[in-house]
């Protein structure tokens, strides 16, 4: 059966229908971003490289993945806007102390450099913070993933004072998107800053 890419969450699923209502990943739940999309589908090799970045401090891979994410600018939903504020999904401070870097923030830096000249890009890594220290999403089943990240984020003081430039959108960025639950929860806490139509989610890999 041919595969369709969901226009809402970006996941591929079998079938011809284009209606987002038919996507098994996002039907029956609310996603707090207007659309989500990923640069590449993950496979054993890309997963291994991402693990090397996150768990073995191979930081140069952030540059590689971030640059590869540059293909996302081909998507008219991204390229039609003249200004994006990029918000990497934050780590919990405890995880940050263990790892000493946030892979999403590193990817965001490299990705921002790939933006076409016609698009203004600014990085805002401190608008939201992670408040709950929970199990890693990767080790959980789907239903548990959705529950696991609920209310895990909040606006920082900087976020609460932040004014989105006129016409700008917020691009939430993570290394891997699977169900979209983490990115959706991140988007939810940004709603006081802007409406859902201005919130989008991207990742390097689709889990
Ligand atoms: Zn979907």
Coordinates of N, CA and C and ligand atoms in Angstrom, one line a residue:
X1 N 0.8 -1.2 0.0 CA 0.0 0.0 0.0 C 0.9 1.3 0.0
X2 N 0.5 2.3 -0.8 CA 1.4 3.5 -0.8 C 1.3 4.2 0.6
X3 N 2.3 5.0 0.9 CA 2.3 5.7 2.1 C 1.9 7.1 2.0
X4 N 1.3 7.7 2.9 CA 0.9 9.1 2.9 C 1.6 9.7 4.1
X5 N 2.0 11.0 3.9 CA 2.6 11.7 5.0 C 1.5 12.6 5.6
X6 N 1.3 12.4 6.9 CA 0.3 13.2 7.6 C 0.6 14.7 7.6
X7 N -0.3 15.5 7.2 CA 0.0 17.0 7.1 C 0.0 17.6 8.4
X8 N -0.5 16.9 9.4 CA -0.5 17.5 10.8 C 0.7 17.1 11.6
X9 N 1.0 15.8 11.7 CA 2.1 15.4 12.6 C 3.3 15.0 11.8
X10 N 3.2 14.8 10.5 CA 4.3 14.5 9.7 C 4.7 13.0 9.6
X11 N 3.9 12.2 10.2 CA 4.2 10.7 10.2 C 3.7 10.1 8.9
X12 N 4.5 9.1 8.5 CA 4.0 8.3 7.3 C 3.1 7.2 7.8
X13 N 2.1 7.0 7.0 CA 1.2 5.8 7.4 C 0.6 5.2 6.1
X14 N 0.3 4.0 6.1 CA -0.2 3.3 4.9 C -1.5 3.8 4.5
X15 N -1.8 4.0 3.2 CA -3.1 4.5 2.8 C -2.9 5.7 1.9
X16 N -4.0 6.0 1.1 CA -3.9 7.1 0.2 C -4.5 8.4 0.7
X17 N -5.3 8.3 1.7 CA -6.0 9.5 2.1 C -5.1 10.6 2.6
X18 N -5.5 11.8 2.3 CA -4.7 13.0 2.7 C -5.3 13.6 3.9
X19 N -6.5 13.3 4.3 CA -7.1 13.9 5.4 C -6.4 13.6 6.7
X20 N -6.0 14.6 7.5 CA -5.3 14.3 8.8 C -6.2 13.4 9.7
X21 N -7.5 13.5 9.6 CA -8.3 12.7 10.5 C -8.0 11.2 10.4
X22 N -7.5 10.8 9.3 CA -7.3 9.4 9.1 C -5.9 8.9 9.6
X23 N -5.1 9.8 10.1 CA -3.7 9.4 10.6 C -3.9 8.7 11.9
X24 N -3.4 7.5 12.0 CA -3.5 6.8 13.3 C -2.8 7.5 14.5
X25 N -1.7 8.2 14.1 CA -0.9 8.9 15.2 C -1.7 10.1 15.8
X26 N -2.3 10.8 15.0 CA -2.9 12.1 15.6 C -4.4 12.1 15.7
X27 N -5.1 11.1 15.2 CA -6.5 11.1 15.3 C -6.9 10.9 16.8
X28 N -7.9 11.6 17.3 CA -8.3 11.5 18.7 C -7.5 12.1 19.7
X29 N -6.5 12.9 19.3 CA -5.7 13.7 20.3 C -5.5 15.1 19.8
X30 N -5.1 16.0 20.7 CA -4.9 17.3 20.3 C -3.4 17.6 20.2
X31 N -2.9 18.0 19.1 CA -1.5 18.4 19.0 C -1.5 20.0 19.1
X32 N -0.6 20.5 19.9 CA -0.6 21.9 20.2 C 0.2 22.7 19.2
X33 N 0.7 22.1 18.1 CA 1.4 22.8 17.1 C 0.6 22.7 15.8
X34 N 0.8 23.6 14.8 CA 0.0 23.6 13.6 C 0.4 22.4 12.7
X35 N 1.7 22.2 12.6 CA 2.2 21.0 11.8 C 3.5 20.6 12.4
X36 N 3.9 19.3 12.2 CA 5.2 18.8 12.5 C 5.8 18.1 11.4
X37 N 7.1 18.2 11.2 CA 7.7 17.5 10.1 C 9.2 17.2 10.5
X38 N 9.7 16.1 9.9 CA 11.1 15.7 10.2 C 11.9 15.6 9.0
X39 N 13.2 15.8 9.2 CA 14.1 15.8 8.0 C 14.2 14.3 7.4
X40 N 14.4 13.4 8.3 CA 14.7 12.0 7.8 C 14.0 11.0 8.7
X41 N 13.6 9.9 8.1 CA 13.1 8.8 8.8 C 14.2 8.1 9.5
X42 N 14.1 7.7 10.7 CA 15.3 7.0 11.4 C 15.4 5.6 10.9
X43 N 16.6 5.1 10.9 CA 16.9 3.7 10.7 C 18.1 3.4 11.7
X44 N 18.6 2.2 11.6 CA 19.6 1.7 12.6 C 20.8 2.6 12.6
X45 N 21.2 3.1 11.4 CA 22.4 3.9 11.3 C 22.2 5.3 11.8
X46 N 21.1 5.9 11.4 CA 20.9 7.3 11.9 C 20.7 7.3 13.4
X47 N 20.0 6.2 13.9 CA 19.7 6.1 15.3 C 21.1 6.0 16.1
X48 N 21.9 5.2 15.5 CA 23.2 5.0 16.2 C 24.0 6.3 16.2
X49 N 24.0 7.0 15.1 CA 24.7 8.3 15.1 C 24.1 9.3 16.1
X50 N 22.8 9.3 16.2 CA 22.1 10.2 17.2 C 22.5 9.8 18.6
X51 N 22.6 8.5 18.9 CA 23.0 8.0 20.2 C 24.4 8.4 20.5
X52 N 25.3 8.4 19.5 CA 26.7 8.8 19.6 C 26.8 10.2 20.0
X53 N 25.9 11.0 19.4 CA 25.8 12.5 19.8 C 25.4 12.7 21.2
X54 N 24.3 12.0 21.6 CA 23.7 12.3 22.9 C 24.4 11.6 24.0
X55 N 24.8 10.4 23.8 CA 25.3 9.6 25.0 C 26.8 9.4 25.0
X56 N 27.5 9.7 23.8 CA 28.9 9.6 23.8 C 29.6 10.9 23.4
X57 N 28.8 11.9 23.5 CA 29.4 13.3 23.4 C 30.1 13.5 22.0
X58 N 29.6 12.9 21.0 CA 30.2 13.2 19.7 C 29.5 14.4 19.1
X59 N 29.9 15.6 19.7 CA 29.2 16.8 19.4 C 29.3 17.3 18.0
X60 N 30.3 16.9 17.3 CA 30.5 17.3 15.9 C 29.3 16.8 15.0
X61 N 28.6 15.7 15.5 CA 27.5 15.2 14.8 C 26.3 16.1 14.8
X62 N 26.2 17.0 15.8 CA 25.2 18.0 15.8 C 25.2 18.9 14.6
X63 N 26.5 19.2 14.2 CA 26.7 20.0 13.0 C 26.1 19.3 11.8
X64 N 26.5 18.0 11.7 CA 26.0 17.2 10.6 C 24.5 17.1 10.5
X65 N 23.9 16.7 11.6 CA 22.5 16.6 11.7 C 21.8 17.9 11.4
X66 N 22.3 18.9 12.0 CA 21.7 20.3 11.9 C 21.7 20.7 10.5
X67 N 22.9 20.5 9.8 CA 22.9 20.9 8.4 C 22.0 20.1 7.5
X68 N 21.9 18.8 7.8 CA 21.0 17.9 7.1 C 19.6 18.3 7.2
X69 N 19.3 18.9 8.4 CA 17.9 19.4 8.6 C 17.6 20.6 7.7
X70 N 18.6 21.2 7.0 CA 18.4 22.3 6.1 C 17.4 21.9 5.0
X71 N 17.3 20.6 4.7 CA 16.3 20.2 3.6 C 14.9 20.6 4.0
X72 N 14.6 20.9 5.3 CA 13.3 21.2 5.7 C 12.8 22.6 5.2
X73 N 13.8 23.4 4.8 CA 13.4 24.7 4.2 C 12.7 24.6 2.9
X74 N 12.8 23.4 2.3 CA 12.1 23.1 1.0 C 10.6 23.1 1.2
X75 N 10.2 22.9 2.4 CA 8.8 22.8 2.8 C 8.2 24.2 2.7
X76 N 7.2 24.4 1.9 CA 6.6 25.8 1.8 C 6.0 26.3 3.1
X77 N 5.6 25.4 3.9 CA 5.1 25.8 5.2 C 6.1 26.5 6.0
X78 N 7.4 26.1 5.8 CA 8.5 26.8 6.5 C 9.0 28.0 5.7
X79 N 9.1 27.8 4.4 CA 9.8 28.9 3.6 C 8.9 30.1 3.3
X80 N 7.6 29.9 3.6 CA 6.7 31.0 3.2 C 6.6 32.0 4.4
X81 N 7.3 31.8 5.5 CA 7.3 32.7 6.6 C 8.6 33.5 6.6
X82 N 8.6 34.8 6.9 CA 9.8 35.5 6.8 C 10.7 35.5 8.1
X83 N 10.1 35.1 9.2 CA 10.8 35.1 10.4 C 10.4 33.9 11.3
X84 N 11.4 33.1 11.7 CA 11.1 32.0 12.6 C 12.0 32.2 13.9
X85 N 11.4 32.0 15.0 CA 12.1 31.9 16.3 C 12.2 30.5 16.6
X86 N 13.5 30.0 16.7 CA 13.7 28.6 17.0 C 13.8 28.3 18.5
X87 N 13.0 27.4 19.0 CA 13.0 27.0 20.4 C 13.4 25.5 20.5
X88 N 14.6 25.2 20.9 CA 14.9 23.8 21.1 C 14.2 23.3 22.3
X89 N 13.8 22.0 22.3 CA 13.2 21.4 23.4 C 14.2 21.3 24.5
X90 N 13.9 21.8 25.7 CA 15.0 21.8 26.8 C 15.1 20.5 27.5
X91 N 16.2 20.2 28.1 CA 16.4 19.1 28.9 C 16.1 19.5 30.4
X92 N 15.8 18.6 31.2 CA 15.6 18.9 32.6 C 17.0 19.3 33.2
X93 N 17.1 20.2 34.1 CA 18.4 20.6 34.6 C 19.3 19.5 35.1
X94 N 18.6 18.4 35.6 CA 19.4 17.3 36.1 C 20.1 16.5 35.0
X95 N 19.3 16.4 33.9 CA 19.8 15.7 32.7 C 20.9 16.6 32.1
X96 N 20.7 17.8 32.1 CA 21.6 18.8 31.5 C 23.0 18.7 32.3
X97 N 22.9 18.5 33.6 CA 24.1 18.4 34.4 C 24.9 17.1 34.0
X98 N 24.1 16.0 33.8 CA 24.7 14.7 33.4 C 25.4 14.8 32.0
X99 N 24.6 15.4 31.1 CA 25.0 15.4 29.7 C 25.9 16.6 29.3
X100 N 25.8 17.7 30.0 CA 26.5 18.9 29.8 C 26.2 19.6 28.5
X101 N 25.3 19.1 27.7 CA 24.9 19.9 26.6 C 23.5 19.4 26.2
X102 N 22.7 20.3 25.5 CA 21.4 19.9 25.1 C 21.5 19.6 23.6
X103 N 21.3 18.4 23.2 CA 21.5 18.1 21.7 C 20.6 18.9 20.8
X104 N 19.3 19.2 21.3 CA 18.4 19.9 20.5 C 18.9 21.4 20.3
X105 N 19.5 21.9 21.4 CA 20.1 23.3 21.2 C 21.2 23.3 20.3
X106 N 22.0 22.3 20.3 CA 23.2 22.2 19.4 C 22.7 22.0 17.9
X107 N 21.7 21.2 17.7 CA 21.1 21.0 16.4 C 20.5 22.3 15.9
X108 N 19.9 23.1 16.8 CA 19.2 24.3 16.4 C 20.2 25.3 15.9
X109 N 21.4 25.4 16.6 CA 22.5 26.3 16.1 C 22.9 26.0 14.7
X110 N 23.1 24.7 14.4 CA 23.6 24.3 13.0 C 22.4 24.5 12.0
X111 N 21.2 24.2 12.4 CA 20.1 24.3 11.5 C 19.8 25.8 11.2
X112 N 20.0 26.6 12.2 CA 19.7 28.1 12.0 C 20.6 28.6 10.9
X113 N 21.8 28.1 10.8 CA 22.8 28.6 9.8 C 22.4 28.2 8.4
X114 N 21.5 27.2 8.2 CA 21.1 26.8 6.9 C 19.9 27.6 6.3
X115 N 19.4 28.5 7.1 CA 18.2 29.2 6.6 C 18.5 30.1 5.4
X116 N 17.6 30.1 4.4 CA 17.8 30.9 3.3 C 17.9 32.4 3.7
X117 N 18.6 33.2 2.8 CA 18.8 34.6 3.2 C 17.5 35.4 3.4
X118 N 16.4 34.9 2.7 CA 15.1 35.6 2.8 C 14.4 35.4 4.1
X119 N 14.9 34.5 4.9 CA 14.2 34.2 6.2 C 15.1 34.5 7.4
X120 N 14.5 35.4 8.2 CA 15.2 35.7 9.5 C 15.0 34.6 10.5
X121 N 16.0 34.3 11.2 CA 16.0 33.2 12.2 C 16.6 33.7 13.5
X122 N 15.9 33.5 14.6 CA 16.6 33.8 15.8 C 16.4 32.6 16.8
X123 N 17.4 32.4 17.6 CA 17.4 31.3 18.5 C 17.0 31.7 19.9
X124 N 16.0 31.0 20.5 CA 15.6 31.4 21.8 C 15.5 30.1 22.7
X125 N 16.7 29.7 23.2 CA 16.7 28.4 23.9 C 16.2 28.5 25.3
X126 N 15.8 29.7 25.8 CA 15.5 29.8 27.2 C 14.1 30.3 27.5
X127 N 13.2 30.1 26.5 CA 11.8 30.5 26.7 C 11.0 29.5 27.6
X128 N 11.3 28.2 27.5 CA 10.6 27.2 28.3 C 11.6 26.4 29.0
X129 N 11.2 25.7 30.1 CA 12.1 24.8 30.8 C 11.3 23.5 31.1
X130 N 12.1 22.5 31.4 CA 11.5 21.2 31.7 C 11.5 21.1 33.2
X131 N 10.3 20.8 33.7 CA 10.1 20.8 35.2 C 10.1 19.4 35.8
X132 N 9.8 18.4 34.9 CA 9.7 17.0 35.5 C 10.8 16.1 35.0
X133 N 11.4 15.5 36.0 CA 12.5 14.6 35.6 C 11.8 13.2 35.5
X134 N 11.7 12.7 34.3 CA 11.0 11.4 34.1 C 11.8 10.5 33.2
X135 N 11.3 9.3 33.1 CA 12.0 8.3 32.3 C 12.2 8.8 30.8
X136 N 13.2 8.3 30.2 CA 13.4 8.6 28.8 C 12.3 8.1 28.0
X137 N 11.8 9.0 27.1 CA 10.7 8.7 26.2 C 11.0 7.4 25.3
X138 N 12.2 7.3 24.9 CA 12.6 6.3 24.0 C 12.3 4.9 24.6
X139 N 12.3 4.8 25.9 CA 12.1 3.5 26.5 C 10.7 3.1 26.8
X140 N 9.8 4.0 26.4 CA 8.4 3.8 26.7 C 7.5 3.4 25.5
X141 N 6.4 2.7 25.8 CA 5.4 2.4 24.8 C 4.6 3.7 24.5
X142 N 3.9 3.6 23.3 CA 3.1 4.8 22.9 C 2.2 5.5 23.9
X143 N 1.3 4.7 24.5 CA 0.4 5.3 25.5 C 1.2 5.9 26.7
X144 N 2.2 5.3 27.1 CA 3.0 5.8 28.2 C 3.7 7.1 27.8
X145 N 4.2 7.1 26.5 CA 4.8 8.3 26.0 C 4.0 9.5 26.1
X146 N 2.7 9.3 25.7 CA 1.8 10.5 25.7 C 1.5 11.0 27.1
X147 N 1.4 10.0 28.0 CA 1.2 10.4 29.4 C 2.4 10.9 30.1
X148 N 3.6 10.4 29.7 CA 4.8 10.7 30.4 C 5.2 12.1 30.4
X149 N 4.9 12.8 29.3 CA 5.4 14.2 29.1 C 4.4 15.2 29.5
X150 N 3.2 14.8 29.8 CA 2.1 15.7 30.2 C 2.6 16.7 31.2
X151 N 2.4 18.0 30.9 CA 2.7 19.1 31.9 C 4.2 19.0 32.3
X152 N 5.1 18.6 31.4 CA 6.5 18.6 31.8 C 7.3 19.9 31.6
X153 N 6.6 20.8 31.0 CA 7.3 22.1 30.6 C 6.6 23.3 31.2
X154 N 7.3 24.4 31.4 CA 6.6 25.6 31.7 C 7.4 26.8 31.1
X155 N 6.8 27.9 31.0 CA 7.4 29.1 30.5 C 8.5 29.6 31.6
X156 N 9.6 30.0 31.1 CA 10.6 30.6 32.1 C 10.2 32.1 32.3
X157 N 10.9 32.7 33.2 CA 10.6 34.2 33.4 C 10.9 34.9 32.1
X158 N 11.9 34.5 31.4 CA 12.2 35.1 30.1 C 11.0 34.9 29.1
X159 N 10.5 33.7 29.1 CA 9.4 33.3 28.2 C 8.2 34.1 28.5
X160 N 7.9 34.3 29.8 CA 6.7 35.0 30.2 C 6.7 36.5 29.8
X161 N 8.0 37.0 29.6 CA 8.1 38.4 29.2 C 8.3 38.6 27.7
X162 N 8.4 37.5 27.0 CA 8.8 37.5 25.6 C 7.7 37.9 24.7
X163 N 8.0 38.8 23.8 CA 7.0 39.2 22.8 C 7.5 38.7 21.4
X164 N 6.7 38.0 20.7 CA 7.0 37.4 19.4 C 6.9 38.6 18.4
X165 N 8.0 38.7 17.6 CA 8.0 39.8 16.6 C 6.8 39.6 15.6
X166 N 6.2 40.7 15.1 CA 5.1 40.6 14.2 C 5.4 39.7 13.0
X167 N 4.5 38.8 12.7 CA 4.7 37.9 11.6 C 5.6 36.7 11.8
X168 N 6.2 36.7 12.9 CA 7.1 35.5 13.2 C 6.3 34.3 13.7
X169 N 6.9 33.2 13.4 CA 6.4 31.9 14.0 C 7.4 31.3 14.9
X170 N 7.0 30.4 15.7 CA 7.9 29.7 16.6 C 8.1 28.2 16.1
X171 N 9.4 27.9 15.9 CA 9.7 26.6 15.4 C 10.3 25.8 16.5
X172 N 9.6 24.8 17.1 CA 10.1 24.0 18.1 C 11.0 22.9 17.5
X173 N 12.1 22.6 18.1 CA 13.0 21.7 17.5 C 13.5 20.6 18.5
X174 N 13.4 19.4 18.0 CA 13.9 18.3 18.8 C 14.8 17.4 18.0
X175 N 15.6 16.5 18.6 CA 16.4 15.6 17.8 C 15.5 14.5 17.1
X176 N 14.6 13.9 17.9 CA 13.8 12.9 17.3 C 12.3 13.1 17.7
X177 N 11.4 13.0 16.7 CA 10.0 13.1 17.0 C 9.4 11.7 16.7
X178 N 8.6 11.2 17.7 CA 8.0 9.9 17.4 C 6.5 10.1 17.4
X179 N 5.8 10.2 18.5 CA 4.4 10.5 18.5 C 4.2 12.0 18.4
X180 N 5.2 12.8 18.7 CA 5.0 14.2 18.7 C 4.6 14.7 20.1
X181 N 4.5 13.8 21.1 CA 4.0 14.2 22.4 C 4.9 15.3 23.1
X182 N 6.2 15.1 23.0 CA 7.1 16.0 23.7 C 7.0 17.4 23.0
X183 N 7.0 17.4 21.7 CA 6.9 18.7 21.0 C 5.6 19.4 21.2
X184 N 4.5 18.6 21.3 CA 3.2 19.1 21.5 C 3.1 19.8 22.9
X185 N 3.6 19.1 23.9 CA 3.6 19.6 25.3 C 4.4 20.9 25.4
X186 N 5.6 21.0 24.6 CA 6.4 22.2 24.6 C 5.6 23.3 23.9
X187 N 4.9 23.0 22.9 CA 4.1 24.0 22.2 C 3.0 24.5 23.1
X188 N 2.4 23.6 23.9 CA 1.3 24.0 24.7 C 1.7 25.2 25.6
X189 N 2.8 25.1 26.2 CA 3.2 26.1 27.2 C 3.6 27.5 26.5
X190 N 3.7 27.4 25.2 CA 4.0 28.7 24.4 C 2.8 29.4 24.0
X191 N 1.6 28.8 24.3 CA 0.4 29.4 23.8 C 0.1 30.8 24.3
X192 N 0.6 31.1 25.6 CA 0.4 32.6 26.0 C 1.1 33.5 25.1
X193 N 2.2 33.0 24.4 CA 3.0 33.9 23.5 C 2.4 34.1 22.2
X194 N 1.8 33.0 21.6 CA 1.2 33.1 20.3 C 0.2 32.0 20.1
X195 N -0.5 32.1 19.0 CA -1.6 31.1 18.7 C -1.0 29.9 18.0
X196 N -1.8 28.8 18.1 CA -1.3 27.5 17.5 C -0.9 27.7 16.0
X197 N -1.6 28.5 15.3 CA -1.2 28.7 13.9 C 0.2 29.1 13.6
X198 N 0.8 29.7 14.6 CA 2.2 30.2 14.5 C 3.2 29.2 15.1
X199 N 2.7 28.1 15.6 CA 3.6 27.1 16.2 C 3.8 25.9 15.3
X200 N 5.1 25.6 15.1 CA 5.4 24.4 14.2 C 6.5 23.6 14.9
X201 N 6.6 22.3 14.6 CA 7.5 21.4 15.2 C 8.4 20.7 14.2
X202 N 9.7 20.7 14.4 CA 10.6 19.9 13.5 C 11.5 19.1 14.3
X203 N 12.0 18.0 13.6 CA 13.1 17.2 14.2 C 14.0 16.7 13.1
X204 N 15.2 16.2 13.6 CA 16.1 15.7 12.6 C 15.6 14.3 12.1
X205 N 15.2 13.5 13.1 CA 14.8 12.1 12.8 C 13.3 11.9 13.2
X206 N 12.7 11.1 12.4 CA 11.3 10.6 12.7 C 11.5 9.2 13.3
X207 N 11.1 9.1 14.6 CA 11.3 7.8 15.3 C 10.4 6.7 14.8
Ligands
LIG1 ZN1 -0.8 12.6 12.0

